[in-house]
Short mmCIF file of C-alpha atoms and ligand atoms in Angstrom, two decimals:
data_model
loop_
_atom_site.label_atom_id
_atom_site.label_comp_id
_atom_site.label_asym_id
_atom_site.label_seq_id
_atom_site.Cartn_x
_atom_site.Cartn_y
_atom_site.Cartn_z
CA MET A 1 -14.05 26.21 -9.19
CA LYS A 2 -15.70 23.61 -6.96
CA VAL A 3 -14.45 20.01 -6.74
CA ALA A 4 -15.93 17.12 -4.76
CA VAL A 5 -13.53 14.37 -3.68
CA VAL A 6 -15.34 11.12 -2.84
CA GLY A 7 -13.26 8.87 -0.56
CA LEU A 8 -10.87 10.58 1.86
CA GLY A 9 -8.05 8.07 2.22
CA TYR A 10 -4.41 7.96 1.19
CA VAL A 11 -5.42 9.19 -2.27
CA GLY A 12 -8.37 11.49 -1.61
CA ILE A 13 -6.89 13.54 1.26
CA PRO A 14 -3.76 14.73 -0.57
CA VAL A 15 -5.76 15.42 -3.75
CA ALA A 16 -8.26 17.50 -1.76
CA ALA A 17 -5.53 19.31 0.21
CA VAL A 18 -3.51 20.22 -2.91
CA LEU A 19 -6.59 21.54 -4.72
CA ALA A 20 -7.60 23.54 -1.64
CA SER A 21 -4.10 25.06 -1.57
CA LYS A 22 -4.77 26.29 -5.14
CA ARG A 23 -7.85 28.12 -3.84
CA VAL A 24 -10.25 25.58 -5.31
CA ARG A 25 -13.37 25.05 -3.17
CA VAL A 26 -13.08 21.35 -2.19
CA VAL A 27 -15.81 19.26 -0.57
CA GLY A 28 -14.55 15.90 0.69
CA VAL A 29 -17.22 13.20 0.98
CA ASP A 30 -16.67 10.03 3.01
CA ILE A 31 -18.78 7.54 4.95
CA ASP A 32 -16.19 7.34 7.76
CA LEU A 33 -17.30 9.90 10.33
CA ARG A 34 -13.98 9.74 12.23
CA LYS A 35 -12.17 10.98 9.14
CA ILE A 36 -14.70 13.75 8.64
CA ASP A 37 -14.38 14.84 12.28
CA ALA A 38 -10.56 14.84 12.07
CA ILE A 39 -10.50 16.86 8.85
CA SER A 40 -13.16 19.26 10.11
CA ALA A 41 -10.88 19.88 13.11
CA GLY A 42 -8.03 20.65 10.68
CA ARG A 43 -6.19 17.34 11.16
CA SER A 44 -5.22 14.72 8.60
CA PRO A 45 -6.47 11.33 9.87
CA LEU A 46 -3.46 9.59 8.25
CA GLU A 47 -0.61 8.77 10.61
CA GLY A 48 3.00 7.97 9.74
CA ARG A 49 5.33 10.49 8.16
CA GLU A 50 3.70 12.36 5.29
CA PRO A 51 5.90 15.39 4.66
CA GLY A 52 3.85 18.58 4.25
CA LEU A 53 0.42 16.95 4.40
CA ASP A 54 -0.67 17.88 7.94
CA GLU A 55 0.15 21.52 7.26
CA LEU A 56 -1.67 21.53 3.93
CA VAL A 57 -4.82 19.98 5.43
CA ALA A 58 -4.74 22.42 8.36
CA LYS A 59 -4.33 25.41 6.04
CA GLY A 60 -7.04 24.27 3.63
CA VAL A 61 -9.54 23.77 6.45
CA ALA A 62 -8.63 27.04 8.19
CA SER A 63 -9.01 29.04 4.96
CA GLY A 64 -12.44 27.45 4.37
CA HIS A 65 -11.35 25.93 1.03
CA PHE A 66 -11.44 22.31 2.32
CA THR A 67 -14.54 20.97 4.05
CA ALA A 68 -15.49 17.35 4.73
CA THR A 69 -18.92 15.75 5.08
CA SER A 70 -20.82 12.46 4.74
CA ASP A 71 -23.59 14.26 2.82
CA TYR A 72 -23.38 13.71 -0.94
CA GLY A 73 -25.71 16.70 -1.35
CA ALA A 74 -22.65 18.87 -0.67
CA ALA A 75 -21.29 17.74 -4.06
CA ASP A 76 -24.16 19.49 -5.88
CA GLY A 77 -22.95 22.01 -8.43
CA SER A 78 -19.36 20.69 -8.52
CA ASP A 79 -17.38 21.43 -11.68
CA ALA A 80 -15.49 18.19 -11.12
CA ILE A 81 -15.93 15.08 -8.97
CA VAL A 82 -12.92 12.90 -8.14
CA VAL A 83 -13.62 9.34 -6.98
CA SER A 84 -10.94 7.74 -4.80
CA VAL A 85 -12.60 4.94 -2.82
CA GLU A 86 -10.90 1.60 -2.17
CA THR A 87 -11.03 -1.21 -4.78
CA PRO A 88 -9.76 -4.40 -3.11
CA VAL A 89 -9.89 -7.98 -4.36
CA ASP A 90 -11.57 -10.95 -2.65
CA ASP A 91 -9.12 -12.76 -0.32
CA GLN A 92 -10.01 -16.19 -1.66
CA THR A 93 -11.00 -15.76 -5.31
CA HIS A 94 -8.85 -12.66 -6.04
CA ASP A 95 -11.80 -11.24 -8.02
CA PRO A 96 -12.35 -7.43 -7.88
CA GLU A 97 -14.50 -6.40 -4.93
CA TYR A 98 -16.34 -3.24 -5.97
CA LYS A 99 -18.75 -2.79 -3.05
CA ALA A 100 -17.33 0.64 -2.09
CA LEU A 101 -16.98 1.77 -5.70
CA LYS A 102 -20.53 0.82 -6.69
CA SER A 103 -22.00 2.33 -3.56
CA ALA A 104 -20.06 5.61 -4.03
CA LEU A 105 -21.06 5.81 -7.72
CA ARG A 106 -24.75 5.21 -6.90
CA SER A 107 -24.66 7.87 -4.19
CA LEU A 108 -22.92 10.50 -6.28
CA ALA A 109 -24.76 9.95 -9.60
CA PRO A 110 -27.81 12.12 -8.72
CA HIS A 111 -25.44 14.99 -7.83
CA ILE A 112 -23.55 15.19 -11.14
CA ALA A 113 -24.13 18.60 -12.72
CA ARG A 114 -24.58 18.94 -16.47
CA GLY A 115 -21.17 19.58 -18.06
CA ALA A 116 -19.24 18.34 -15.01
CA LEU A 117 -16.09 16.24 -15.14
CA VAL A 118 -16.10 12.92 -13.24
CA SER A 119 -12.62 11.48 -12.74
CA ILE A 120 -12.19 7.97 -11.34
CA GLU A 121 -8.81 7.81 -9.59
CA SER A 122 -9.40 4.44 -7.93
CA THR A 123 -7.48 1.57 -9.55
CA LEU A 124 -9.75 -0.54 -11.78
CA ALA A 125 -9.62 -3.90 -13.55
CA PRO A 126 -9.55 -3.37 -17.33
CA GLY A 127 -13.09 -2.95 -18.65
CA THR A 128 -14.53 -1.49 -15.42
CA MET A 129 -15.00 2.07 -16.73
CA ALA A 130 -17.14 0.86 -19.63
CA GLY A 131 -18.78 -2.12 -17.89
CA ILE A 132 -19.53 -0.78 -14.39
CA VAL A 133 -18.70 2.91 -13.88
CA ARG A 134 -20.44 4.44 -16.91
CA PRO A 135 -23.69 2.42 -16.60
CA ILE A 136 -24.10 3.19 -12.88
CA LEU A 137 -23.44 6.92 -13.37
CA GLU A 138 -25.71 7.21 -16.43
CA ARG A 139 -28.54 5.27 -14.77
CA GLY A 140 -28.32 7.24 -11.51
CA SER A 141 -27.98 10.68 -13.10
CA GLY A 142 -30.20 10.37 -16.16
CA LEU A 143 -27.29 12.00 -18.04
CA LYS A 144 -25.19 10.59 -20.86
CA ALA A 145 -21.40 10.33 -20.49
CA GLY A 146 -19.56 12.17 -23.27
CA ARG A 147 -22.58 14.39 -23.98
CA ASP A 148 -24.03 15.64 -20.67
CA PHE A 149 -21.03 15.02 -18.43
CA HIS A 150 -17.44 13.95 -19.03
CA LEU A 151 -16.02 10.75 -17.62
CA VAL A 152 -12.28 10.05 -17.34
CA HIS A 153 -10.05 7.53 -15.58
CA CYS A 154 -6.96 9.10 -14.03
CA PRO A 155 -5.37 6.41 -11.87
CA GLU A 156 -3.22 7.53 -8.95
CA ARG A 157 0.49 6.91 -8.47
CA VAL A 158 0.89 7.93 -4.83
CA THR A 159 2.73 5.83 -2.25
CA ALA A 160 2.31 6.05 1.52
CA GLY A 161 5.17 8.10 2.96
CA LYS A 162 5.51 10.17 -0.25
CA LEU A 163 1.89 11.08 -0.90
CA LEU A 164 2.33 14.76 -1.69
CA HIS A 165 5.61 14.31 -3.50
CA ASN A 166 4.29 11.62 -5.85
CA LEU A 167 0.95 13.32 -6.37
CA THR A 168 2.45 16.63 -7.42
CA THR A 169 5.56 15.54 -9.33
CA LEU A 170 4.79 12.33 -11.23
CA ASP A 171 3.37 12.15 -14.76
CA ARG A 172 -0.26 11.01 -14.98
CA VAL A 173 -2.10 8.87 -17.48
CA VAL A 174 -5.61 10.09 -18.27
CA GLY A 175 -8.07 7.70 -19.93
CA VAL A 176 -10.62 9.76 -21.85
CA ALA A 177 -13.60 9.03 -24.10
CA ASP A 178 -14.36 12.51 -25.47
CA ASP A 179 -12.33 15.58 -26.30
CA ARG A 180 -14.09 17.97 -23.89
CA GLY A 181 -13.46 15.44 -21.15
CA ARG A 182 -9.77 15.44 -22.04
CA ARG A 183 -9.58 19.25 -21.95
CA LYS A 184 -11.45 19.46 -18.64
CA ALA A 185 -9.29 16.71 -17.10
CA PHE A 186 -6.08 18.40 -18.24
CA ALA A 187 -7.28 21.72 -16.78
CA LEU A 188 -8.02 20.04 -13.42
CA TYR A 189 -4.85 17.95 -13.24
CA SER A 190 -2.55 20.76 -14.32
CA LYS A 191 -3.56 22.40 -11.00
CA ILE A 192 -2.32 19.33 -9.12
CA VAL A 193 0.52 17.82 -11.15
CA ASP A 194 3.82 19.31 -12.34
CA GLY A 195 4.58 16.17 -14.39
CA ALA A 196 3.26 15.54 -17.89
CA LEU A 197 -0.31 14.40 -18.60
CA HIS A 198 -0.66 11.53 -21.10
CA ALA A 199 -4.06 11.06 -22.72
CA THR A 200 -5.24 7.61 -23.77
CA ASP A 201 -8.47 5.60 -23.81
CA TRP A 202 -10.16 4.20 -20.68
CA THR A 203 -9.03 0.59 -21.14
CA SER A 204 -5.39 1.50 -21.81
CA ALA A 205 -5.39 3.66 -18.66
CA GLU A 206 -6.84 0.76 -16.65
CA ILE A 207 -4.24 -1.65 -18.05
CA THR A 208 -1.37 0.83 -17.58
CA LYS A 209 -2.06 1.36 -13.87
CA THR A 210 -2.52 -2.29 -12.97
CA ALA A 211 0.44 -3.30 -15.18
CA GLU A 212 2.70 -0.76 -13.39
CA ASN A 213 2.05 -2.49 -10.10
CA ALA A 214 2.08 -6.02 -11.53
CA TYR A 215 5.49 -5.20 -13.05
CA ARG A 216 6.79 -4.14 -9.65
CA ASP A 217 5.37 -7.29 -8.06
CA VAL A 218 7.06 -9.51 -10.65
CA GLN A 219 10.39 -7.73 -10.13
CA ILE A 220 10.15 -8.17 -6.35
CA ALA A 221 9.22 -11.82 -6.83
CA PHE A 222 12.34 -12.25 -8.96
CA ALA A 223 14.51 -10.82 -6.16
CA ASN A 224 12.71 -13.03 -3.64
CA GLU A 225 13.22 -16.14 -5.77
CA VAL A 226 16.96 -15.39 -6.07
CA ALA A 227 17.00 -14.85 -2.27
CA LEU A 228 15.51 -18.29 -1.66
CA ILE A 229 18.08 -19.82 -4.06
CA CYS A 230 20.90 -18.02 -2.20
CA GLU A 231 19.64 -19.28 1.16
CA ASP A 232 19.58 -22.80 -0.22
CA LEU A 233 23.08 -22.61 -1.74
CA GLY A 234 24.82 -20.79 1.12
CA ALA A 235 25.20 -17.44 -0.65
CA ASN A 236 24.21 -13.88 0.24
CA ALA A 237 21.50 -12.46 -2.06
CA PHE A 238 22.38 -8.86 -1.19
CA ARG A 239 25.95 -9.34 -2.38
CA VAL A 240 24.77 -11.30 -5.40
CA ARG A 241 22.37 -8.46 -6.22
CA GLU A 242 25.17 -5.89 -6.17
CA LEU A 243 27.15 -8.07 -8.54
CA VAL A 244 24.18 -8.69 -10.85
CA ASN A 245 23.64 -4.94 -11.02
CA THR A 246 27.22 -4.36 -12.23
CA CYS A 247 25.97 -5.80 -15.53
CA PRO A 248 24.43 -3.04 -17.69
CA GLY A 249 20.63 -2.99 -17.87
CA ARG A 250 20.16 -5.11 -14.73
CA GLU A 251 18.37 -3.45 -11.85
CA MET A 252 17.57 -6.30 -9.52
CA LEU A 253 15.52 -5.20 -6.51
CA THR A 254 16.11 -6.21 -2.90
CA PRO A 255 14.37 -9.27 -1.49
CA GLY A 256 12.43 -9.12 1.77
CA ALA A 257 9.86 -10.42 4.21
CA GLY A 258 6.95 -9.93 1.80
CA VAL A 259 4.91 -7.45 -0.19
CA GLY A 260 2.10 -5.40 1.34
CA GLY A 261 -0.04 -2.30 0.98
CA HIS A 262 -3.41 -1.68 -0.57
CA CYS A 263 -2.10 -1.78 -4.14
CA ILE A 264 0.78 -4.09 -5.12
CA PRO A 265 -0.71 -7.31 -3.71
CA LYS A 266 -4.06 -6.74 -5.42
CA ASP A 267 -3.46 -4.77 -8.63
CA PRO A 268 -1.85 -7.78 -10.40
CA TRP A 269 -5.09 -9.68 -9.71
CA LEU A 270 -7.14 -6.75 -11.09
CA LEU A 271 -5.02 -6.86 -14.25
CA VAL A 272 -5.53 -10.57 -14.90
CA SER A 273 -9.14 -10.79 -13.67
CA PRO A 274 -10.93 -9.95 -16.95
CA VAL A 275 -8.60 -12.01 -19.18
CA LEU A 276 -10.64 -14.76 -20.82
CA HIS A 277 -8.64 -16.06 -23.78
CA GLN A 278 -5.12 -16.38 -22.36
CA LYS A 279 -4.14 -18.04 -19.13
CA PRO A 280 -1.83 -15.61 -17.30
CA VAL A 281 1.04 -17.54 -15.72
CA LEU A 282 3.85 -15.16 -14.74
CA ILE A 283 1.80 -12.61 -12.80
CA PRO A 284 -0.04 -15.18 -10.59
CA ALA A 285 3.29 -17.02 -10.04
CA ALA A 286 4.89 -13.78 -8.81
CA ARG A 287 2.00 -13.32 -6.37
CA GLU A 288 2.59 -16.84 -5.07
CA ILE A 289 6.31 -16.24 -4.48
CA ASN A 290 5.71 -12.94 -2.70
CA ASP A 291 2.93 -14.43 -0.56
CA TYR A 292 5.34 -17.20 0.46
CA MET A 293 7.92 -14.82 2.00
CA PRO A 294 6.13 -14.37 5.38
CA VAL A 295 5.89 -18.18 5.56
CA ARG A 296 9.65 -18.33 4.93
CA MET A 297 10.14 -15.82 7.77
CA ALA A 298 8.22 -18.17 10.10
CA GLN A 299 10.42 -21.08 8.98
CA LEU A 300 13.52 -19.00 9.78
CA VAL A 301 12.14 -18.23 13.26
CA GLU A 302 11.64 -21.96 13.74
CA GLU A 303 15.25 -22.63 12.64
CA ALA A 304 16.60 -19.91 14.93
CA MET A 305 14.64 -21.31 17.87
CA ARG A 306 16.02 -24.76 17.15
CA GLU A 307 19.54 -23.33 17.29
CA THR A 308 18.86 -21.83 20.72
CA GLY A 309 17.67 -25.28 21.80
CA ARG A 310 13.96 -24.44 21.84
CA ARG A 311 10.90 -25.50 19.91
CA ILE A 312 8.79 -22.85 18.31
CA ARG A 313 5.71 -24.06 20.20
CA GLY A 314 5.69 -22.03 23.40
CA SER A 315 8.46 -19.67 22.24
CA ARG A 316 7.88 -15.96 22.56
CA VAL A 317 8.47 -13.96 19.40
CA ALA A 318 8.47 -10.16 19.03
CA VAL A 319 7.45 -9.04 15.54
CA LEU A 320 9.01 -5.63 14.90
CA GLY A 321 7.02 -3.71 12.30
CA PHE A 322 3.32 -4.05 11.61
CA SER A 323 2.95 -1.59 8.72
CA TYR A 324 4.02 -2.85 5.32
CA ARG A 325 6.17 0.15 4.51
CA GLU A 326 8.90 1.81 6.54
CA ASN A 327 8.00 4.92 8.54
CA THR A 328 4.29 4.80 7.67
CA ASP A 329 1.18 3.60 9.53
CA ASP A 330 -0.24 1.68 6.55
CA ALA A 331 -0.75 -1.96 7.60
CA ARG A 332 -3.07 -2.99 4.76
CA ASN A 333 -2.12 -6.47 3.50
CA SER A 334 1.04 -6.20 5.59
CA PRO A 335 3.30 -9.27 5.46
CA ALA A 336 3.48 -8.87 9.26
CA ILE A 337 -0.12 -10.10 9.45
CA ALA A 338 0.64 -13.23 7.42
CA LEU A 339 3.80 -13.87 9.48
CA ILE A 340 2.00 -13.48 12.81
CA ARG A 341 -0.71 -15.92 11.66
CA GLU A 342 2.01 -18.42 10.64
CA LEU A 343 3.83 -18.06 13.96
CA ARG A 344 0.62 -18.52 15.94
CA LYS A 345 -0.25 -21.58 13.86
CA ARG A 346 3.11 -23.02 14.90
CA GLY A 347 2.30 -22.36 18.59
CA ALA A 348 4.43 -19.26 19.20
CA ASP A 349 3.32 -16.51 21.56
CA VAL A 350 3.63 -13.26 19.57
CA THR A 351 4.01 -9.64 20.63
CA ILE A 352 3.91 -6.86 18.02
CA HIS A 353 5.65 -3.49 17.92
CA ASP A 354 5.26 -0.60 15.51
CA PRO A 355 6.06 3.08 16.00
CA PHE A 356 3.19 4.22 13.74
CA ALA A 357 0.68 1.51 12.77
CA LYS A 358 -2.42 0.91 14.86
CA GLY A 359 -3.40 -2.61 15.81
CA GLN A 360 -6.55 -4.35 14.65
CA ARG A 361 -8.75 -7.15 15.96
CA GLY A 362 -6.46 -10.02 17.02
CA PHE A 363 -3.30 -7.93 16.51
CA SER A 364 -2.56 -5.55 19.35
CA VAL A 365 0.40 -3.32 18.62
CA LEU A 366 2.73 -1.96 21.30
CA ARG A 367 4.42 1.42 20.96
CA GLU A 368 7.50 0.69 23.10
CA VAL A 369 10.17 -1.69 21.84
CA ARG A 370 11.02 -2.72 25.38
CA ALA A 371 7.44 -3.77 26.15
CA ALA A 372 7.31 -5.88 22.98
CA VAL A 373 10.74 -7.48 23.34
CA LYS A 374 10.96 -8.14 27.09
CA GLY A 375 11.12 -11.85 27.92
CA THR A 376 11.01 -12.95 24.26
CA ASP A 377 13.14 -15.63 22.61
CA CYS A 378 13.31 -14.20 19.12
CA ILE A 379 12.81 -10.94 17.21
CA ALA A 380 11.35 -11.12 13.70
CA LEU A 381 12.07 -7.88 11.84
CA VAL A 382 9.46 -7.21 9.18
CA THR A 383 9.54 -3.46 8.46
CA ALA A 384 12.59 -1.24 7.89
CA HIS A 385 11.39 1.58 10.16
CA ASP A 386 14.24 4.02 10.95
CA ALA A 387 13.73 3.26 14.65
CA TYR A 388 14.90 -0.34 14.07
CA ARG A 389 18.13 0.74 12.41
CA LYS A 390 19.10 2.26 15.76
CA LEU A 391 18.18 -0.70 17.96
CA ASP A 392 20.52 -0.96 20.94
CA LEU A 393 21.78 -4.57 20.90
CA ALA A 394 23.08 -4.38 24.47
CA LYS A 395 19.59 -3.47 25.67
CA LEU A 396 17.98 -6.19 23.56
CA ARG A 397 20.37 -8.73 25.12
CA ARG A 398 19.28 -7.64 28.59
CA TRP A 399 15.56 -7.64 27.81
CA MET A 400 15.30 -10.91 25.87
CA ARG A 401 15.04 -14.42 27.36
CA HIS A 402 16.92 -16.05 24.47
CA ARG A 403 18.74 -14.10 21.77
CA ALA A 404 17.75 -14.67 18.20
CA ILE A 405 17.00 -12.24 15.39
CA VAL A 406 15.32 -13.08 12.09
CA ASP A 407 15.97 -10.23 9.70
CA GLY A 408 13.44 -9.71 6.93
CA ARG A 409 14.89 -6.39 5.71
CA ASN A 410 18.69 -6.72 5.72
CA LEU A 411 18.98 -4.36 8.70
CA PHE A 412 21.75 -6.38 10.36
CA ASP A 413 24.68 -8.43 9.19
CA GLY A 414 26.68 -11.41 10.40
CA ALA A 415 28.51 -9.23 12.96
CA ILE A 416 25.44 -9.61 15.14
CA ALA A 417 26.34 -13.27 15.68
CA LYS A 418 29.54 -12.11 17.41
CA ARG A 419 27.36 -10.12 19.82
CA GLY A 420 25.75 -13.34 21.04
CA PHE A 421 22.65 -13.46 18.82
CA VAL A 422 21.51 -16.35 16.66
CA TYR A 423 21.02 -14.65 13.29
CA ARG A 424 18.86 -15.75 10.36
CA ALA A 425 17.88 -13.54 7.44
CA ILE A 426 15.91 -13.59 4.23
CA GLY A 427 18.36 -14.10 1.37
CA LYS A 428 21.35 -14.99 3.52
CA GLY A 429 22.59 -18.55 3.31
CA GLU A 430 25.84 -17.10 4.64
CA PHE A 431 26.43 -13.75 6.30
N1 LIG B 501 -2.84 4.04 -1.16
C1 LIG B 501 -2.10 4.20 -2.24
O1 LIG B 501 -0.89 4.41 -2.09
C2 LIG B 501 -2.69 4.16 -3.63
C3 LIG B 501 -1.85 4.43 -4.71
C4 LIG B 501 -2.37 4.42 -5.99
C5 LIG B 501 -3.70 4.07 -6.18
N2 LIG B 501 -4.49 3.78 -5.12
C6 LIG B 501 -5.88 3.42 -5.40
O2 LIG B 501 -6.71 4.49 -4.98
C7 LIG B 501 -7.94 3.98 -4.42
C8 LIG B 501 -8.09 4.49 -3.00
O3 LIG B 501 -7.02 3.99 -2.22
P1 LIG B 501 -6.73 4.57 -0.77
O4 LIG B 501 -5.44 3.99 -0.37
O5 LIG B 501 -6.89 6.04 -0.73
O6 LIG B 501 -7.93 3.89 0.04
P2 LIG B 501 -8.40 4.25 1.53
O7 LIG B 501 -9.02 3.01 2.07
O8 LIG B 501 -7.29 4.91 2.29
O9 LIG B 501 -9.51 5.36 1.30
C9 LIG B 501 -10.73 5.08 0.72
C10 LIG B 501 -11.77 5.96 1.39
O10 LIG B 501 -12.99 5.78 0.71
C11 LIG B 501 -14.03 5.82 1.67
N3 LIG B 501 -15.26 5.21 1.15
C12 LIG B 501 -15.55 3.90 0.99
N4 LIG B 501 -16.79 3.75 0.50
C13 LIG B 501 -17.29 5.00 0.32
C14 LIG B 501 -18.52 5.52 -0.15
N5 LIG B 501 -19.49 4.71 -0.56
N6 LIG B 501 -18.69 6.85 -0.18
C15 LIG B 501 -17.68 7.69 0.24
N7 LIG B 501 -16.52 7.27 0.70
C16 LIG B 501 -16.31 5.94 0.75
C17 LIG B 501 -13.45 5.07 2.85
O11 LIG B 501 -14.14 5.34 4.05
C18 LIG B 501 -12.01 5.59 2.85
O12 LIG B 501 -11.87 6.74 3.66
C19 LIG B 501 -7.85 2.47 -4.55
O13 LIG B 501 -8.44 2.07 -5.75
C20 LIG B 501 -6.36 2.21 -4.62
O14 LIG B 501 -6.06 1.01 -5.30
C21 LIG B 501 -4.02 3.83 -3.86
#
């Protein structure tokens, strides 16, 4: 069996590596030559902790089952093509931004073999399979979906840090439009997934995936709203949460410095984007609350600075954590970025530390905590990396100019105040 995987990112690489480990001939196609070079050298280009992935990529490449290229011609004759390119939303309008998807579909269409399966794993706004994907593939291939090739939507459920685990163990929803497509998709995905496969139609699969993430976003927003109430009323949201969860059926999540990643901040917008006849209220409101949390962090830094007798303008702040998720390198839509922008707007001088994430233009990231913290007035903790759980307070006291910590992930408690630090935290009106 030969499978082409178009888009070698957090989704495409593990899919390709798992298939290669099942002795499937996998051709990965990407436009990013650095990724192709890394994979061709047997290395996964993803950093951060991804248990088992580096080994699987290395083995797949060494055995010759996994190759990577920028040439779509290499997809010729594939029994199945998996599409896993990014599908972001516009920063301002929140409308779907399908530049990568359309370009990938146009490039791959002439290479679809008669009888092949094409599975779109990228997350899509409802209606995209029928309105965008099918027409581009049919036009570019001269083939008809459902008759000459088989088109399914099998959205991914991976999460950075648990890519292989989620990919291989979780159930999958498969949106199908014809029975042969369903059978071919089940044959392919039963090589990858131990969980159950649930067949449905394209639109229900599109809604299911985006609703899963919108649901999560709304739940986090609820926890964040309770956190803001607790701060205002002098209570501790983490204690309140434990008490709420003693009531059956309540599973309140933990509040924090904000929501990031490629998916959760944008999938709710994908879900509501095609809705014409109802005005969605709850889902956009949840987005607003979660987007406010980095601003709240900046306000807490300002308060902490005031308590040390300083103004935020001219203060030096070390932001600890640039990736959005603990122990990974994934900084897409990270709340750290929004916080740093807020701090700079207020006149603070910001240094950034992360053990895994790379910097980007305007955001240079240091690898050593000491280098980031030395001479600063305040630490703003954004990401719950394991390394930050073991921070040596005595050393921080020596390195810092003033001692304040703003805790966005409940890594410390009020005891830190007894060690000479001004302490402020999301969700803690009292410690
Ligand atoms: N990252 C996750 O945890 C996750 C989870 C579930 C679903 N998803 C969804 O899966 C999709 C992919 O996400 P990701 O995180 O892997 O993205 P990513 O940015 O890590 O990877 C996308 C890859 O596609 C490549 N690409 C872009 N245009 C291309 C083209 N025209 N031809 C070939 N390759 C092209 C990019 O160079 C990149 O390597 C998105 O729709 C996302 O919403 C992601």
